[in-house]
Amino acid sequence: MAKYIVEQSGPLVGEVEISGAKNAALPILAATVLTEGICEINDVPRLRDIDVMCRILRSLGAKVDEDWETHTIKVDGSGISVSEVPYDLVKLMRASIFVMGPLLARLGKASIAQPGGCSIGDRPIDLHAKGLRNLGAKILMSDDLVNASVDTLKGALVYLDFPSVGATENIMMAATLAEGSTTIENAAEEPEIVDLASFLNKMGARIKGAGTDTIRIEGVKALHGTRHAVIPDRIETGTFMVAAAITRGNVLIKNSVPDHVRPVIAKLIECGAVVNDELEGLRVRGDVNRLVATDIKTLPYPGFPTDMQAPFMALLTTVSGTSTVIETVFENRFMHAGELSRLGANIRVNGRTAMVPGDKRPLVGAPVMSTDLRGGAALVLAGLVAKGKTEVSEIYHIERGYEHFVEKLSGLGAKITRVED
Ligand code: UD1
């Protein structure tokens, strides 16, 4: 099993280029199932999760060409005829469930292994099912399988009890080919939803309101192939912003969309970091002021992203004063707190609240384990400032979501190497 060896590195300085967003590319690739035409997706990050989605598309009968020189994936879905996604693939990635809506719309049936829980929470799919049922689908859920079928999807009103990102995407995709109009209320507003809607509209869908809490979809008879470039990854952007701040460095983050990372910018400024929106990208400086504590509460977009909670917590272990971190989106997303405490952070967790005591006890390197994707990134960031050497294991979590993480950090002066055990 591979691991990262991270050494105390000093301030990170230089420029880094952000990749395309994994969480936008995944539903967009799933949406190619909706057409018999050819879709070309640009700026796709080369990541394990993307590879799994390509394998799923191939298993359904699509022809998928990956060109990693240009980060382009071409999908020819004319041969799609299989409606099952086996557990072998689903167990590798929960986002496999994204093909449920498109398969229902294209083939009238979908049979997908239950994704099950994961380390950050139970992560049920009841809202996906509720929405698709509203569109007329029959959905049978057993412990290990979700079976969905429909003669004709019919537009309907769908109210989401929570603005789930995945449920909004699944329902929006299915509704593009439904008869009549669909309204999703209390929809998720994340930039990835807007990117998916813009891809679907380029395919001929009629979607309005993506990016607000009410999305209206007028069903059309068929969608056609198109070409689309994925938005930059806002969580990778945020992670490098925190990397600049935690090391008290000065980093220019290129290919970033400032509007997508407003809450991260606001919280970094509250801590005393300096963030400038420059012509070429976002410049983050942690070397100007003494950094101080701030409180964080995760919320659906445009609130502070749950995916940035762990990386930001790493930063808060190094500032002056105690910070409170409240996680409201996932019920069990503090696994990294225990690992950060192995480096000396002394974080106290009580239910959905964590108290982070700050820099009274400087971090000291130790062996730690990634518990999930963003928690793993947090450990790497902490390792950059911990005295001595930090060994981060179970890094396959991190490599699911950060393209060329080691190379990009090294390019800024970080002392990090990937070693095979
Ligand atoms: C997506 C992102 C993930 C991010 C999350 C929240 C992708 C591939 N992943 O995950 O990185 O952390 O949004 O921003 O885009 N829920 C239900 N029932 C459902 C669906 C969700 O109760 O049917 C709950 C979940 O358990 C969780 C909350 O809603 O507590 C948010 O989940 P959701 O927004 O659906 O996240 P994902 O789409 O899985």
Coordinates of C-alpha atoms and ligand atoms in Angstrom, one line a residue:
M1 CA 0.0 0.0 0.0
A2 CA 1.4 3.4 -1.0
K3 CA 1.8 6.2 1.5
Y4 CA 2.9 9.8 1.6
I5 CA 5.9 10.9 3.6
V6 CA 5.4 14.6 4.5
E7 CA 8.1 16.7 6.1
Q8 CA 7.9 20.1 7.7
S9 CA 8.3 22.3 4.7
G10 CA 8.3 26.1 5.4
P11 CA 6.1 28.5 3.5
L12 CA 4.7 27.3 0.2
V13 CA 5.4 29.8 -2.6
G14 CA 4.6 29.9 -6.3
E15 CA 1.8 29.1 -8.6
V16 CA -0.5 26.1 -8.9
E17 CA -3.0 25.2 -11.6
I18 CA -6.4 23.8 -10.5
S19 CA -7.9 20.8 -12.3
G20 CA -11.4 20.3 -13.5
A21 CA -14.0 19.5 -10.8
K22 CA -14.4 15.8 -10.0
N23 CA -17.9 16.4 -8.6
A24 CA -19.0 18.2 -11.8
A25 CA -17.3 15.7 -14.2
L26 CA -18.9 12.6 -12.5
P27 CA -22.6 13.6 -13.1
I28 CA -21.8 15.0 -16.5
L29 CA -20.3 11.7 -17.6
A30 CA -23.4 9.9 -16.2
A31 CA -25.6 12.3 -18.2
T32 CA -24.0 11.1 -21.4
V33 CA -26.2 8.0 -21.0
L34 CA -29.2 10.2 -21.9
T35 CA -28.2 10.4 -25.6
E36 CA -27.3 8.2 -28.5
G37 CA -25.1 11.0 -29.8
I38 CA -21.4 11.6 -29.1
C39 CA -20.4 13.8 -26.2
E40 CA -16.9 15.3 -25.7
I41 CA -16.0 16.4 -22.2
N42 CA -13.0 18.6 -21.7
D43 CA -10.9 19.4 -18.6
V44 CA -11.7 16.1 -16.9
P45 CA -9.4 15.4 -14.0
R46 CA -7.5 12.1 -14.1
L47 CA -8.7 10.4 -11.0
R48 CA -9.7 7.0 -9.8
D49 CA -13.4 8.0 -9.4
I50 CA -13.4 9.2 -13.0
D51 CA -11.9 5.9 -14.1
V52 CA -14.7 4.0 -12.2
M53 CA -17.4 6.1 -14.0
C54 CA -15.8 5.3 -17.4
R55 CA -15.8 1.6 -16.5
I56 CA -19.5 1.9 -15.6
L57 CA -20.3 3.6 -18.9
R58 CA -18.5 0.8 -20.8
S59 CA -20.3 -1.8 -18.8
L60 CA -23.6 -0.3 -19.9
G61 CA -22.5 -0.6 -23.6
A62 CA -21.0 2.9 -24.3
K63 CA -17.8 3.4 -26.2
V64 CA -15.5 5.6 -24.0
D65 CA -12.3 7.2 -25.3
E66 CA -10.0 8.8 -22.7
D67 CA -7.2 11.1 -23.9
W68 CA -5.2 12.1 -20.9
E69 CA -2.8 14.4 -22.9
T70 CA -5.8 16.7 -23.4
H71 CA -7.9 15.6 -20.4
T72 CA -10.8 14.8 -22.8
I73 CA -13.2 12.0 -22.6
K74 CA -15.4 11.1 -25.6
V75 CA -18.5 9.0 -25.0
D76 CA -20.5 7.4 -27.7
G77 CA -23.6 6.1 -26.0
S78 CA -25.3 4.7 -29.1
G79 CA -24.7 1.1 -28.0
I80 CA -26.0 1.4 -24.4
S81 CA -28.4 -1.5 -23.7
V82 CA -27.4 -2.8 -20.2
S83 CA -29.3 -1.4 -17.3
E84 CA -27.4 -3.0 -14.4
V85 CA -24.5 -1.7 -12.4
P86 CA -22.9 -4.4 -10.3
Y87 CA -21.7 -4.1 -6.7
D88 CA -18.1 -4.6 -7.9
L89 CA -18.2 -1.1 -9.4
V90 CA -20.7 0.6 -6.9
K91 CA -18.5 -0.4 -4.0
L92 CA -15.6 1.6 -5.5
M93 CA -17.6 4.8 -5.7
R94 CA -21.0 5.9 -4.3
A95 CA -21.5 8.3 -7.2
S96 CA -22.3 5.2 -9.3
I97 CA -25.9 6.0 -8.3
F98 CA -25.8 9.0 -10.7
V99 CA -26.5 6.7 -13.6
M100 CA -29.9 5.7 -12.1
G101 CA -31.8 8.7 -13.4
P102 CA -30.2 8.7 -16.9
L103 CA -30.8 4.9 -17.3
L104 CA -34.4 5.2 -16.3
A105 CA -34.9 8.0 -18.8
R106 CA -33.0 6.1 -21.6
L107 CA -34.0 2.5 -21.1
G108 CA -37.0 2.7 -18.7
K109 CA -35.1 0.6 -16.1
A110 CA -32.1 0.6 -13.8
S111 CA -30.8 -1.9 -11.4
I112 CA -28.0 -0.7 -9.2
A113 CA -26.3 -2.3 -6.2
Q114 CA -27.0 -0.4 -3.0
P115 CA -24.1 2.0 -2.3
G116 CA -24.4 1.5 1.5
G117 CA -22.9 3.8 4.1
C118 CA -19.3 5.2 4.2
S119 CA -16.9 6.5 6.7
I120 CA -18.6 10.0 6.9
G121 CA -22.1 8.8 7.4
D122 CA -25.0 6.6 6.4
R123 CA -25.6 8.4 3.2
P124 CA -29.1 7.1 2.3
I125 CA -30.5 7.5 -1.2
D126 CA -34.1 8.0 -0.1
L127 CA -34.3 11.5 -1.7
H128 CA -33.1 10.2 -5.1
A129 CA -35.8 7.5 -4.9
K130 CA -38.5 10.0 -3.7
G131 CA -37.9 12.3 -6.6
L132 CA -37.8 9.5 -9.2
R133 CA -41.0 8.0 -7.8
N134 CA -42.7 11.4 -8.2
L135 CA -41.7 11.2 -11.9
G136 CA -43.7 7.9 -12.0
A137 CA -40.9 5.4 -11.5
K138 CA -41.4 2.2 -9.5
I139 CA -38.5 1.8 -7.2
L140 CA -37.9 -1.3 -5.1
M141 CA -35.1 -1.1 -2.6
S142 CA -33.7 -4.2 -0.9
D143 CA -30.7 -4.4 1.4
D144 CA -28.4 -4.9 -1.5
L145 CA -30.1 -3.6 -4.7
V146 CA -32.1 -0.7 -6.0
N147 CA -34.5 -1.7 -8.9
A148 CA -36.1 1.1 -10.8
S149 CA -38.5 0.8 -13.7
V150 CA -41.0 3.0 -15.6
D151 CA -43.0 3.0 -18.8
T152 CA -43.0 6.8 -19.3
L153 CA -41.4 9.3 -17.0
K154 CA -43.9 12.1 -16.3
G155 CA -43.0 15.6 -15.1
A156 CA -44.0 16.4 -11.5
L157 CA -43.3 18.6 -8.5
V158 CA -40.5 17.3 -6.4
Y159 CA -39.8 18.8 -3.0
L160 CA -36.5 17.7 -1.5
D161 CA -36.5 17.5 2.3
F162 CA -32.8 18.4 2.2
P163 CA -31.0 20.0 -0.7
S164 CA -29.1 16.9 -1.6
V165 CA -26.6 17.4 -4.4
G166 CA -26.8 13.9 -5.8
A167 CA -30.6 13.7 -5.6
T168 CA -31.0 17.1 -7.4
E169 CA -28.7 15.9 -10.1
N170 CA -30.3 12.5 -10.5
I171 CA -33.8 13.9 -10.7
M172 CA -32.8 16.8 -13.0
M173 CA -31.2 14.3 -15.4
A174 CA -34.2 12.0 -15.5
A175 CA -36.6 14.9 -15.9
T176 CA -34.9 16.2 -19.1
L177 CA -36.6 13.3 -21.0
A178 CA -39.9 13.2 -19.0
E179 CA -43.2 14.1 -20.5
G180 CA -44.2 17.6 -19.4
S181 CA -42.6 19.8 -16.8
T182 CA -40.8 19.1 -13.5
T183 CA -40.1 21.5 -10.7
I184 CA -37.5 20.6 -8.0
E185 CA -38.1 22.7 -4.9
N186 CA -35.4 23.0 -2.2
A187 CA -32.9 22.0 -4.8
A188 CA -29.2 22.0 -4.1
E189 CA -27.5 25.2 -5.5
E190 CA -23.9 24.0 -5.8
P191 CA -21.9 25.2 -8.9
E192 CA -21.7 21.5 -10.0
I193 CA -25.5 21.5 -10.4
V194 CA -25.2 24.6 -12.6
D195 CA -22.4 23.0 -14.7
L196 CA -24.5 19.8 -15.1
A197 CA -27.6 21.9 -16.2
S198 CA -25.5 23.8 -18.7
F199 CA -24.2 20.6 -20.1
L200 CA -27.7 19.2 -20.4
N201 CA -29.0 22.4 -22.0
K202 CA -26.2 22.1 -24.6
M203 CA -27.6 18.6 -25.3
G204 CA -31.0 20.1 -26.0
A205 CA -32.6 20.0 -22.5
R206 CA -34.7 22.8 -21.3
I207 CA -33.6 23.6 -17.7
K208 CA -34.1 26.9 -15.9
G209 CA -33.2 28.0 -12.4
A210 CA -30.1 25.8 -11.8
G211 CA -28.1 27.5 -9.0
T212 CA -31.3 28.6 -7.2
D213 CA -33.5 26.5 -4.9
T214 CA -36.1 26.0 -7.6
I215 CA -35.2 24.3 -10.8
R216 CA -37.7 23.9 -13.7
I217 CA -37.2 21.3 -16.4
E218 CA -39.4 21.1 -19.5
G219 CA -39.1 17.6 -20.8
V220 CA -38.0 17.1 -24.4
K221 CA -38.3 14.0 -26.7
A222 CA -34.5 13.4 -27.2
L223 CA -31.1 14.9 -26.4
H224 CA -28.1 15.1 -28.7
G225 CA -24.4 14.9 -28.4
T226 CA -22.4 18.0 -27.5
R227 CA -19.1 19.3 -26.2
H228 CA -18.5 20.8 -22.7
A229 CA -15.6 21.8 -20.5
V230 CA -15.9 21.1 -16.8
I231 CA -15.6 23.9 -14.3
P232 CA -12.5 24.2 -12.1
D233 CA -12.6 22.2 -8.8
R234 CA -13.6 24.5 -6.0
I235 CA -12.6 22.0 -3.3
E236 CA -9.1 21.6 -4.8
T237 CA -8.9 25.4 -5.0
G238 CA -9.9 25.7 -1.3
T239 CA -7.4 23.0 -0.3
F240 CA -4.5 24.9 -2.0
M241 CA -5.8 28.2 -0.4
V242 CA -5.5 26.5 3.0
A243 CA -2.1 25.1 2.1
A244 CA -0.9 28.6 1.4
A245 CA -2.3 29.8 4.7
I246 CA -1.2 26.9 7.0
T247 CA 2.4 27.2 5.8
R248 CA 2.3 31.0 6.1
G249 CA 3.1 31.0 2.4
N250 CA 2.2 33.1 -0.7
V251 CA 0.5 31.1 -3.5
L252 CA -1.2 32.1 -6.8
I253 CA -4.0 29.7 -7.5
K254 CA -4.7 29.6 -11.3
N255 CA -7.8 28.3 -13.0
S256 CA -10.0 29.1 -10.0
V257 CA -13.5 30.7 -9.8
P258 CA -13.5 33.1 -6.8
D259 CA -17.3 33.1 -6.7
H260 CA -17.3 29.4 -6.0
V261 CA -15.1 29.7 -3.0
R262 CA -16.6 32.8 -1.3
P263 CA -17.1 31.1 2.1
V264 CA -13.5 29.8 2.2
I265 CA -12.2 33.3 1.2
A266 CA -14.3 34.9 4.0
K267 CA -13.1 32.4 6.7
L268 CA -9.4 32.8 5.6
I269 CA -9.8 36.6 5.9
E270 CA -11.4 36.2 9.3
C271 CA -8.3 34.2 10.3
G272 CA -6.0 37.0 9.1
A273 CA -4.9 35.6 5.8
V274 CA -4.8 38.0 2.8
V275 CA -6.7 36.9 -0.3
N276 CA -6.5 38.9 -3.6
D277 CA -8.5 38.2 -6.7
E278 CA -5.7 38.9 -9.3
L279 CA -5.9 38.7 -13.1
E280 CA -4.4 35.3 -13.3
G281 CA -6.0 33.8 -10.2
L282 CA -6.5 33.9 -6.5
R283 CA -3.5 34.9 -4.4
V284 CA -3.5 33.7 -0.8
R285 CA -1.0 34.9 1.7
G286 CA -0.5 33.6 5.1
D287 CA 2.7 35.5 5.7
V288 CA 1.3 39.0 6.3
N289 CA -0.6 38.8 9.7
R290 CA -0.5 36.5 12.7
L291 CA -3.4 34.0 12.1
V292 CA -6.2 33.8 14.6
A293 CA -9.1 31.5 15.5
T294 CA -12.5 31.6 13.8
D295 CA -15.6 29.4 13.9
I296 CA -16.9 27.3 11.1
K297 CA -20.3 25.8 10.4
T298 CA -20.8 23.6 7.3
L299 CA -24.0 24.2 5.3
P300 CA -25.2 23.5 1.8
Y301 CA -24.0 25.9 -0.9
P302 CA -23.5 28.9 -0.6
G303 CA -22.7 28.1 3.0
F304 CA -19.2 26.8 4.1
P305 CA -18.6 23.5 2.2
T306 CA -18.5 20.3 4.2
D307 CA -15.7 19.1 1.9
M308 CA -13.5 22.0 3.2
Q309 CA -14.2 21.3 6.9
A310 CA -11.3 18.9 7.4
P311 CA -8.7 20.9 5.5
F312 CA -9.8 24.1 7.3
M313 CA -9.6 22.3 10.7
A314 CA -6.0 21.5 10.0
L315 CA -5.4 25.2 9.6
L316 CA -7.2 26.0 12.8
T317 CA -4.9 23.7 14.7
T318 CA -2.1 26.2 13.9
V319 CA -3.7 29.6 14.7
S320 CA -3.8 31.6 17.9
G321 CA -6.9 30.8 20.0
T322 CA -9.7 28.2 20.1
S323 CA -12.1 27.6 17.2
T324 CA -15.4 25.8 17.1
V325 CA -16.2 23.7 14.0
I326 CA -19.8 22.5 13.5
E327 CA -20.6 19.9 10.9
T328 CA -24.3 20.0 9.8
V329 CA -24.3 18.2 6.5
F330 CA -22.9 14.7 7.4
E331 CA -23.4 13.0 10.7
N332 CA -19.9 11.5 11.1
R333 CA -17.4 13.7 9.5
F334 CA -14.9 14.2 12.2
M335 CA -12.8 11.0 11.8
H336 CA -9.8 13.2 10.8
A337 CA -10.0 15.1 14.2
G338 CA -8.7 12.0 16.0
E339 CA -5.8 11.6 13.4
L340 CA -5.0 15.4 13.7
S341 CA -4.8 14.8 17.5
R342 CA -2.2 12.1 16.9
L343 CA -0.1 15.0 15.6
G344 CA -0.8 16.8 18.9
A345 CA -3.8 18.9 17.9
N346 CA -5.8 17.9 21.0
I347 CA -9.2 18.4 19.3
R348 CA -12.3 17.6 21.4
V349 CA -15.3 16.3 19.5
N350 CA -18.8 16.3 21.0
G351 CA -21.5 15.1 18.5
R352 CA -21.4 17.5 15.6
T353 CA -19.2 20.0 17.3
A354 CA -15.4 20.0 17.5
M355 CA -13.3 22.4 19.6
V356 CA -9.9 23.1 18.1
P357 CA -7.5 24.6 20.7
G358 CA -5.1 26.2 18.2
D359 CA -1.4 26.6 18.4
K360 CA -0.7 26.2 22.1
R361 CA 0.6 22.8 21.2
P362 CA 2.6 22.9 17.9
L363 CA 2.0 19.8 15.7
V364 CA 4.6 17.1 15.7
G365 CA 4.9 14.5 12.9
A366 CA 3.6 10.9 13.5
P367 CA 2.1 8.1 11.4
V368 CA -1.5 8.9 10.6
M369 CA -4.2 7.3 8.5
S370 CA -6.5 8.9 5.9
T371 CA -10.1 8.1 6.9
D372 CA -11.7 9.7 3.8
L373 CA -10.8 11.9 0.9
R374 CA -10.9 15.4 2.5
G375 CA -9.8 14.1 5.9
G376 CA -6.7 12.7 4.2
A377 CA -5.9 16.0 2.5
A378 CA -6.2 17.7 5.9
L379 CA -3.5 15.3 7.3
V380 CA -1.2 16.2 4.4
L381 CA -1.6 19.9 5.1
A382 CA -1.0 19.4 8.8
G383 CA 2.1 17.3 7.9
L384 CA 3.5 20.2 6.0
V385 CA 3.8 22.2 9.3
A386 CA 4.3 19.4 11.9
K387 CA 7.8 19.2 13.3
G388 CA 9.7 16.3 11.7
K389 CA 8.1 13.6 9.5
T390 CA 4.4 12.6 9.1
E391 CA 3.6 9.4 7.3
V392 CA 0.1 9.4 5.8
S393 CA -1.3 6.0 5.0
E394 CA -4.5 4.8 3.2
I395 CA -3.8 7.5 0.6
Y396 CA -6.0 5.9 -2.0
H397 CA -8.8 8.1 -0.4
I398 CA -6.8 11.2 -1.3
E399 CA -6.0 10.0 -4.8
R400 CA -9.7 9.6 -5.5
G401 CA -10.1 13.4 -5.5
Y402 CA -6.8 15.3 -6.0
E403 CA -5.0 15.1 -9.3
H404 CA -1.2 15.2 -9.1
F405 CA -1.4 16.2 -5.5
V406 CA 2.2 15.4 -4.7
E407 CA 3.5 17.1 -7.9
K408 CA 1.4 20.2 -7.3
L409 CA 2.5 20.6 -3.6
S410 CA 6.1 19.8 -4.5
G411 CA 6.0 22.5 -7.2
L412 CA 5.3 25.0 -4.4
G413 CA 8.2 23.8 -2.3
A414 CA 6.5 21.1 -0.1
K415 CA 8.6 18.2 1.0
I416 CA 6.3 15.3 0.2
T417 CA 7.0 12.0 -1.5
R418 CA 4.8 9.0 -2.4
V419 CA 6.3 5.7 -1.4
E420 CA 5.2 2.1 -2.0
D421 CA 5.3 0.0 1.2
Ligands
UD1_1 C1 -21.9 15.5 -2.9 C2 -20.5 15.5 -3.2 C3 -19.7 15.4 -1.8 C4 -20.2 16.5 -0.9 C5 -21.7 16.5 -0.7 C6 -22.2 17.6 0.1 C7 -20.3 14.4 -5.3 C8 -19.9 13.2 -6.1 N1 -20.1 14.4 -4.0 O1 -22.2 14.2 -2.3 O2 -18.3 15.6 -2.1 O3 -19.6 16.3 0.4 O4 -22.3 16.5 -2.0 O5 -21.8 18.8 -0.4 O6 -20.8 15.4 -5.9 N2 -29.0 12.6 2.1 C9 -30.1 11.9 2.5 N3 -30.9 11.2 1.5 C10 -30.5 11.2 0.2 C11 -29.4 11.9 -0.2 C12 -28.6 12.6 0.7 O7 -30.5 11.8 3.6 O8 -31.2 10.6 -0.6 C13 -28.2 13.3 3.1 C14 -26.8 12.7 3.2 O9 -26.8 11.5 4.0 C15 -26.0 13.8 3.7 C16 -26.7 15.0 3.1 O10 -28.0 14.6 2.7 O11 -26.2 13.9 5.1 C17 -26.0 15.6 1.9 O12 -25.8 14.7 0.9 P1 -25.7 15.0 -0.6 O13 -25.9 16.5 -0.8 O14 -26.7 14.1 -1.3 O15 -24.2 14.6 -1.0 P2 -23.7 13.7 -2.2 O16 -24.5 14.1 -3.4 O17 -23.7 12.3 -1.8

